[in-house]
CSV table of N, CA, C and O in Angstrom, one decimal:
chain,number,residue,atom,x,y,z
A,13,MET,N,0.8,-1.2,0.0
A,13,MET,CA,0.0,0.0,0.1
A,13,MET,C,0.9,1.2,0.0
A,13,MET,O,1.7,1.4,0.9
A,14,ASP,N,0.8,2.0,-1.1
A,14,ASP,CA,1.7,3.1,-1.2
A,14,ASP,C,1.3,4.3,-0.2
A,14,ASP,O,2.2,5.1,0.1
A,15,GLY,N,0.1,4.5,0.0
A,15,GLY,CA,-0.3,5.7,0.7
A,15,GLY,C,-0.3,5.6,2.2
A,15,GLY,O,0.0,6.6,2.9
A,16,ILE,N,-0.4,4.5,2.8
A,16,ILE,CA,-0.4,4.3,4.3
A,16,ILE,C,1.0,3.9,4.7
A,16,ILE,O,1.6,3.0,4.2
A,17,LYS,N,1.5,4.8,5.6
A,17,LYS,CA,2.9,4.6,6.0
A,17,LYS,C,2.9,3.5,7.1
A,17,LYS,O,3.7,2.6,6.9
A,18,TYR,N,2.3,3.7,8.2
A,18,TYR,CA,2.3,2.8,9.3
A,18,TYR,C,1.1,3.1,10.3
A,18,TYR,O,0.6,4.2,10.3
A,19,ALA,N,0.8,2.1,11.1
A,19,ALA,CA,-0.3,2.3,12.1
A,19,ALA,C,0.3,3.1,13.3
A,19,ALA,O,1.5,3.0,13.6
A,20,VAL,N,-0.4,3.8,14.0
A,20,VAL,CA,0.0,4.6,15.2
A,20,VAL,C,-0.6,4.0,16.4
A,20,VAL,O,-1.8,3.7,16.4
A,21,PHE,N,0.2,3.8,17.4
A,21,PHE,CA,-0.3,3.2,18.7
A,21,PHE,C,0.0,4.2,19.9
A,21,PHE,O,1.1,4.2,20.4
A,22,THR,N,-0.9,5.1,20.1
A,22,THR,CA,-0.8,6.0,21.2
A,22,THR,C,-2.0,5.7,22.2
A,22,THR,O,-2.8,4.8,21.9
A,23,ASP,N,-2.0,6.4,23.3
A,23,ASP,CA,-3.1,6.2,24.3
A,23,ASP,C,-4.5,6.4,23.6
A,23,ASP,O,-5.4,5.7,23.8
A,24,LYS,N,-4.5,7.5,22.8
A,24,LYS,CA,-5.8,7.8,22.3
A,24,LYS,C,-6.2,6.7,21.2
A,24,LYS,O,-7.3,6.3,21.1
A,25,SER,N,-5.2,6.3,20.4
A,25,SER,CA,-5.5,5.4,19.3
A,25,SER,C,-5.9,4.1,19.9
A,25,SER,O,-6.8,3.3,19.4
A,26,ILE,N,-5.4,3.6,20.9
A,26,ILE,CA,-5.7,2.4,21.6
A,26,ILE,C,-7.2,2.5,22.2
A,26,ILE,O,-7.9,1.6,22.1
A,27,ARG,N,-7.5,3.7,22.7
A,27,ARG,CA,-8.9,3.9,23.3
A,27,ARG,C,-9.8,3.8,22.0
A,27,ARG,O,-11.0,3.3,22.2
A,28,LEU,N,-9.5,4.3,20.9
A,28,LEU,CA,-10.4,4.3,19.8
A,28,LEU,C,-10.6,3.0,19.2
A,28,LEU,O,-11.5,2.7,18.4
A,29,LEU,N,-9.7,2.1,19.4
A,29,LEU,CA,-9.9,0.8,18.9
A,29,LEU,C,-11.2,0.1,19.4
A,29,LEU,O,-11.8,-0.8,18.6
A,30,GLY,N,-11.5,0.4,20.6
A,30,GLY,CA,-12.9,-0.1,21.2
A,30,GLY,C,-14.1,0.5,20.4
A,30,GLY,O,-15.2,-0.1,20.5
A,31,LYS,N,-13.9,1.6,19.7
A,31,LYS,CA,-15.0,2.2,18.9
A,31,LYS,C,-14.9,1.8,17.5
A,31,LYS,O,-15.6,2.4,16.6
A,32,ASN,N,-14.1,0.8,17.2
A,32,ASN,CA,-13.9,0.3,15.8
A,32,ASN,C,-13.2,1.4,14.9
A,32,ASN,O,-13.7,1.6,13.8
A,33,GLN,N,-12.3,2.3,15.4
A,33,GLN,CA,-11.6,3.3,14.8
A,33,GLN,C,-10.1,3.0,14.8
A,33,GLN,O,-9.5,2.7,15.9
A,34,TYR,N,-9.5,3.1,13.6
A,34,TYR,CA,-8.1,2.8,13.4
A,34,TYR,C,-7.4,4.0,13.0
A,34,TYR,O,-7.7,4.7,12.1
A,35,THR,N,-6.1,4.2,13.6
A,35,THR,CA,-5.3,5.3,13.3
A,35,THR,C,-4.1,4.9,12.5
A,35,THR,O,-3.4,3.9,12.9
A,36,SER,N,-3.7,5.8,11.5
A,36,SER,CA,-2.5,5.5,10.9
A,36,SER,C,-1.9,6.8,10.2
A,36,SER,O,-2.7,7.8,10.1
A,37,ASN,N,-0.7,6.8,10.1
A,37,ASN,CA,0.0,8.0,9.3
A,37,ASN,C,0.0,7.6,7.9
A,37,ASN,O,0.2,6.6,7.5
A,38,VAL,N,-0.3,8.6,7.1
A,38,VAL,CA,-0.3,8.4,5.6
A,38,VAL,C,0.6,9.5,4.9
A,38,VAL,O,1.0,10.5,5.5
A,39,GLU,N,0.8,9.3,3.6
A,39,GLU,CA,1.6,10.3,2.9
A,39,GLU,C,0.9,11.6,2.8
A,39,GLU,O,-0.4,11.5,2.7
A,40,SER,N,1.5,12.6,2.8
A,40,SER,CA,0.8,13.9,2.9
A,40,SER,C,0.1,14.3,1.5
A,40,SER,O,-0.9,15.1,1.6
A,41,GLY,N,0.4,13.7,0.6
A,41,GLY,CA,-0.3,14.0,-0.7
A,41,GLY,C,-1.5,13.1,-1.1
A,41,GLY,O,-2.1,13.3,-2.1
A,42,SER,N,-1.7,12.1,-0.3
A,42,SER,CA,-2.8,11.1,-0.6
A,42,SER,C,-4.1,11.8,-0.2
A,42,SER,O,-4.3,12.5,0.8
A,43,THR,N,-5.2,11.5,-0.9
A,43,THR,CA,-6.5,12.0,-0.8
A,43,THR,C,-7.4,11.0,0.1
A,43,THR,O,-7.0,9.9,0.2
A,44,ARG,N,-8.5,11.6,0.4
A,44,ARG,CA,-9.5,10.8,1.3
A,44,ARG,C,-9.9,9.5,0.5
A,44,ARG,O,-10.0,8.4,1.0
A,45,THR,N,-10.3,9.8,-0.8
A,45,THR,CA,-10.9,8.7,-1.6
A,45,THR,C,-9.8,7.6,-1.8
A,45,THR,O,-10.2,6.4,-1.9
A,46,LYS,N,-8.6,7.9,-2.0
A,46,LYS,CA,-7.5,7.1,-2.3
A,46,LYS,C,-7.3,6.2,-1.1
A,46,LYS,O,-7.2,4.9,-1.2
A,47,ILE,N,-7.2,6.7,0.1
A,47,ILE,CA,-7.0,6.0,1.4
A,47,ILE,C,-8.2,5.1,1.6
A,47,ILE,O,-8.0,3.9,2.1
A,48,LYS,N,-9.5,5.5,1.4
A,48,LYS,CA,-10.6,4.7,1.7
A,48,LYS,C,-10.5,3.6,0.7
A,48,LYS,O,-10.8,2.5,1.1
A,49,HIS,N,-10.2,3.8,-0.5
A,49,HIS,CA,-10.1,2.7,-1.5
A,49,HIS,C,-9.1,1.7,-1.1
A,49,HIS,O,-9.3,0.5,-1.3
A,50,TRP,N,-7.9,2.2,-0.7
A,50,TRP,CA,-6.8,1.2,-0.4
A,50,TRP,C,-7.1,0.4,0.9
A,50,TRP,O,-6.9,-0.8,0.9
A,51,VAL,N,-7.8,1.0,1.9
A,51,VAL,CA,-8.2,0.3,3.2
A,51,VAL,C,-9.2,-0.9,2.7
A,51,VAL,O,-9.1,-1.9,3.2
A,52,GLU,N,-10.2,-0.4,2.0
A,52,GLU,CA,-11.4,-1.4,1.7
A,52,GLU,C,-10.8,-2.6,0.8
A,52,GLU,O,-11.1,-3.7,1.0
A,53,LEU,N,-9.9,-2.2,-0.1
A,53,LEU,CA,-9.3,-3.2,-1.1
A,53,LEU,C,-8.4,-4.1,-0.3
A,53,LEU,O,-8.4,-5.4,-0.4
A,54,PHE,N,-7.4,-3.6,0.5
A,54,PHE,CA,-6.4,-4.4,1.1
A,54,PHE,C,-6.9,-5.2,2.3
A,54,PHE,O,-6.5,-6.4,2.5
A,55,PHE,N,-7.8,-4.6,3.1
A,55,PHE,CA,-8.3,-5.3,4.4
A,55,PHE,C,-9.6,-6.0,4.2
A,55,PHE,O,-10.0,-6.8,5.0
A,56,GLY,N,-10.2,-5.7,3.1
A,56,GLY,CA,-11.6,-6.2,2.8
A,56,GLY,C,-12.7,-5.8,3.8
A,56,GLY,O,-13.5,-6.6,4.3
A,57,VAL,N,-12.6,-4.5,4.2
A,57,VAL,CA,-13.6,-3.9,5.1
A,57,VAL,C,-14.4,-2.8,4.5
A,57,VAL,O,-14.1,-2.4,3.4
A,58,LYS,N,-15.4,-2.4,5.2
A,58,LYS,CA,-16.3,-1.2,4.7
A,58,LYS,C,-16.0,0.0,5.6
A,58,LYS,O,-16.1,-0.1,6.9
A,59,VAL,N,-15.6,1.1,5.0
A,59,VAL,CA,-15.2,2.3,5.8
A,59,VAL,C,-16.5,3.1,5.7
A,59,VAL,O,-17.0,3.5,4.7
A,60,ILE,N,-16.9,3.7,6.9
A,60,ILE,CA,-18.1,4.6,7.0
A,60,ILE,C,-17.6,6.1,7.3
A,60,ILE,O,-18.4,6.9,6.8
A,61,ALA,N,-16.5,6.2,7.8
A,61,ALA,CA,-16.1,7.7,8.1
A,61,ALA,C,-14.6,7.8,8.1
A,61,ALA,O,-13.9,6.7,8.4
A,62,MET,N,-14.1,8.9,7.8
A,62,MET,CA,-12.6,9.1,7.9
A,62,MET,C,-12.4,10.6,8.4
A,62,MET,O,-12.8,11.4,7.8
A,63,ASN,N,-11.6,10.8,9.4
A,63,ASN,CA,-11.1,12.1,9.9
A,63,ASN,C,-9.5,12.1,9.6
A,63,ASN,O,-8.9,11.1,9.7
A,64,SER,N,-9.2,13.3,9.3
A,64,SER,CA,-7.7,13.5,9.1
A,64,SER,C,-7.3,14.8,9.6
A,64,SER,O,-8.1,15.8,9.7
A,65,HIS,N,-6.0,14.9,10.0
A,65,HIS,CA,-5.4,16.1,10.3
A,65,HIS,C,-4.0,16.1,9.9
A,65,HIS,O,-3.4,15.1,9.9
A,66,ARG,N,-3.4,17.3,9.7
A,66,ARG,CA,-2.0,17.4,9.3
A,66,ARG,C,-1.2,17.8,10.5
A,66,ARG,O,-1.4,18.8,11.3
A,67,LEU,N,-0.1,17.0,10.7
A,67,LEU,CA,0.8,17.2,11.8
A,67,LEU,C,2.1,17.9,11.2
A,67,LEU,O,2.7,17.4,10.2
A,68,SER,N,2.5,19.0,11.9
A,68,SER,CA,3.7,19.7,11.4
A,68,SER,C,4.9,18.9,11.8
A,68,SER,O,5.0,18.1,12.8
A,69,GLY,N,6.0,19.0,11.0
A,69,GLY,CA,7.3,18.4,11.2
A,69,GLY,C,8.0,19.1,12.3
A,69,GLY,O,7.8,20.2,12.6
A,70,LYS,N,8.8,18.3,13.0
A,70,LYS,CA,9.7,18.9,14.1
A,70,LYS,C,10.8,19.7,13.6
A,70,LYS,O,11.3,19.5,12.5
A,71,SER,N,11.2,20.7,14.4
A,71,SER,CA,12.4,21.5,14.0
A,71,SER,C,13.6,20.9,14.6
A,71,SER,O,13.6,20.5,15.8
A,72,ARG,N,14.7,21.1,13.9
A,72,ARG,CA,16.1,20.6,14.3
A,72,ARG,C,17.1,21.7,14.1
A,72,ARG,O,17.0,22.3,13.1
A,73,ARG,N,18.0,21.9,15.1
A,73,ARG,CA,19.0,22.9,14.8
A,73,ARG,C,20.3,22.1,14.4
A,73,ARG,O,20.7,21.2,15.0
A,74,MET,N,20.7,22.6,13.2
A,74,MET,CA,22.1,22.1,12.7
A,74,MET,C,23.0,23.2,12.6
A,74,MET,O,23.1,23.8,11.6
A,75,GLY,N,23.7,23.5,13.7
A,75,GLY,CA,24.5,24.7,13.7
A,75,GLY,C,23.8,26.0,13.7
A,75,GLY,O,22.7,26.1,14.5
A,76,PRO,N,24.0,26.9,12.8
A,76,PRO,CA,23.3,28.2,12.8
A,76,PRO,C,21.9,28.0,12.1
A,76,PRO,O,21.2,29.0,12.0
A,77,ILE,N,21.6,26.9,11.5
A,77,ILE,CA,20.5,26.7,10.6
A,77,ILE,C,19.4,25.9,11.3
A,77,ILE,O,19.7,24.9,11.9
A,78,MET,N,18.1,26.3,11.2
A,78,MET,CA,17.0,25.5,11.7
A,78,MET,C,16.4,24.7,10.5
A,78,MET,O,16.2,25.2,9.4
A,79,VAL,N,16.4,23.4,10.7
A,79,VAL,CA,15.9,22.4,9.7
A,79,VAL,C,14.6,21.9,10.1
A,79,VAL,O,14.4,21.5,11.3
A,80,HIS,N,13.7,21.7,9.2
A,80,HIS,CA,12.3,21.2,9.5
A,80,HIS,C,12.2,19.9,8.9
A,80,HIS,O,12.5,19.7,7.6
A,81,LYS,N,11.6,19.0,9.6
A,81,LYS,CA,11.2,17.7,9.0
A,81,LYS,C,10.0,17.8,8.1
A,81,LYS,O,9.2,18.8,8.4
A,82,MET,N,9.7,16.9,7.3
A,82,MET,CA,8.4,16.9,6.5
A,82,MET,C,7.2,16.9,7.3
A,82,MET,O,7.1,16.2,8.4
A,83,HIS,N,6.1,17.5,6.8
A,83,HIS,CA,4.8,17.4,7.4
A,83,HIS,C,4.2,16.0,7.0
A,83,HIS,O,4.6,15.4,6.0
A,84,TYR,N,3.3,15.6,7.8
A,84,TYR,CA,2.5,14.3,7.5
A,84,TYR,C,1.1,14.4,7.9
A,84,TYR,O,0.8,15.2,8.7
A,85,LYS,N,0.3,13.4,7.3
A,85,LYS,CA,-1.1,13.5,7.8
A,85,LYS,C,-1.4,12.2,8.6
A,85,LYS,O,-0.7,11.2,8.5
A,86,ARG,N,-2.3,12.3,9.5
A,86,ARG,CA,-2.8,11.2,10.3
A,86,ARG,C,-4.2,11.0,10.0
A,86,ARG,O,-5.1,12.0,10.1
A,87,ARG,N,-4.7,9.8,9.8
A,87,ARG,CA,-6.0,9.5,9.5
A,87,ARG,C,-6.6,8.6,10.5
A,87,ARG,O,-6.0,7.6,10.9
A,88,ILE,N,-7.9,8.9,11.0
A,88,ILE,CA,-8.5,7.9,11.8
A,88,ILE,C,-9.8,7.5,11.1
A,88,ILE,O,-10.6,8.3,10.5
A,89,ILE,N,-9.8,6.2,10.8
A,89,ILE,CA,-10.8,5.5,10.0
A,89,ILE,C,-11.8,4.7,10.8
A,89,ILE,O,-11.4,3.9,11.7
A,90,THR,N,-13.0,5.0,10.6
A,90,THR,CA,-14.1,4.3,11.4
A,90,THR,C,-14.7,3.3,10.3
A,90,THR,O,-15.1,3.5,9.2
A,91,LEU,N,-14.8,2.0,10.9
A,91,LEU,CA,-15.3,0.9,10.1
A,91,LEU,C,-16.7,0.6,10.4
A,91,LEU,O,-17.2,0.9,11.7
A,92,GLN,N,-17.5,-0.1,9.6
A,92,GLN,CA,-18.8,-0.5,9.9
A,92,GLN,C,-18.8,-1.6,11.1
A,92,GLN,O,-17.8,-2.2,11.1
A,93,PRO,N,-19.8,-1.7,11.8
A,93,PRO,CA,-19.8,-2.7,12.8
A,93,PRO,C,-19.7,-4.1,12.2
A,93,PRO,O,-20.3,-4.4,11.2
A,94,GLY,N,-19.0,-4.9,12.9
A,94,GLY,CA,-18.8,-6.3,12.4
A,94,GLY,C,-17.5,-6.5,11.6
A,94,GLY,O,-17.1,-7.5,11.4
A,95,TYR,N,-16.9,-5.4,11.2
A,95,TYR,CA,-15.6,-5.4,10.5
A,95,TYR,C,-14.5,-5.0,11.5
A,95,TYR,O,-14.8,-4.2,12.3
A,96,SER,N,-13.3,-5.6,11.1
A,96,SER,CA,-12.2,-5.3,12.0
A,96,SER,C,-10.9,-5.4,11.1
A,96,SER,O,-10.9,-6.3,10.1
A,97,ILE,N,-9.9,-4.7,11.5
A,97,ILE,CA,-8.5,-4.9,10.8
A,97,ILE,C,-7.8,-5.8,11.8
A,97,ILE,O,-7.6,-5.6,12.9
A,98,PRO,N,-7.1,-6.9,11.2
A,98,PRO,CA,-6.3,-7.8,12.1
A,98,PRO,C,-5.1,-6.9,12.7
A,98,PRO,O,-4.6,-6.0,12.0
A,99,PRO,N,-4.6,-7.3,13.8
A,99,PRO,CA,-3.5,-6.5,14.4
A,99,PRO,C,-2.2,-6.6,13.6
A,99,PRO,O,-2.0,-7.7,13.0
A,100,LEU,N,-1.6,-5.5,13.5
A,100,LEU,CA,-0.3,-5.4,12.8
A,100,LEU,C,0.8,-5.9,13.7
A,100,LEU,O,0.9,-5.5,14.8
A,101,ARG,N,1.6,-6.7,13.1
A,101,ARG,CA,2.7,-7.3,13.9
A,101,ARG,C,4.0,-6.8,13.3
A,101,ARG,O,4.2,-6.7,12.1
A,102,LYS,N,5.0,-6.7,14.2
A,102,LYS,CA,6.3,-6.3,13.7
A,102,LYS,C,7.0,-7.5,13.1
A,102,LYS,O,6.8,-8.7,13.5
A,103,LYS,N,7.8,-7.2,12.1
A,103,LYS,CA,8.6,-8.2,11.4
A,103,LYS,C,9.8,-8.7,12.3
A,103,LYS,O,10.6,-7.8,12.6
A,104,ARG,N,9.9,-9.9,12.7
A,104,ARG,CA,11.0,-10.4,13.4
A,104,ARG,C,12.1,-10.9,12.6
A,104,ARG,O,11.8,-11.6,11.6
A,105,THR,N,13.3,-10.7,13.0
A,105,THR,CA,14.4,-11.2,12.1
A,105,THR,C,15.2,-12.3,12.9
A,105,THR,O,15.1,-12.4,14.0
């Protein structure tokens, strides 16, 4: 999946799992319809709502110059009742 970078596991996102809502960071250029299509196609679920917000990149000082990391988007996807996304596991080596 090109648009979705990785799942986010924070206190709020873990709380939202009980409401059948899943949180992930996505590429900043991806649109709502693309993300909805990717999630429905890849996981075989039905998306009923999607909220998004843009998070600003962090600033770093490199000598006298301030450098900013890239901005990224975070999406909260709500699924229809009865559907769920299997837990994502880390790849072990």
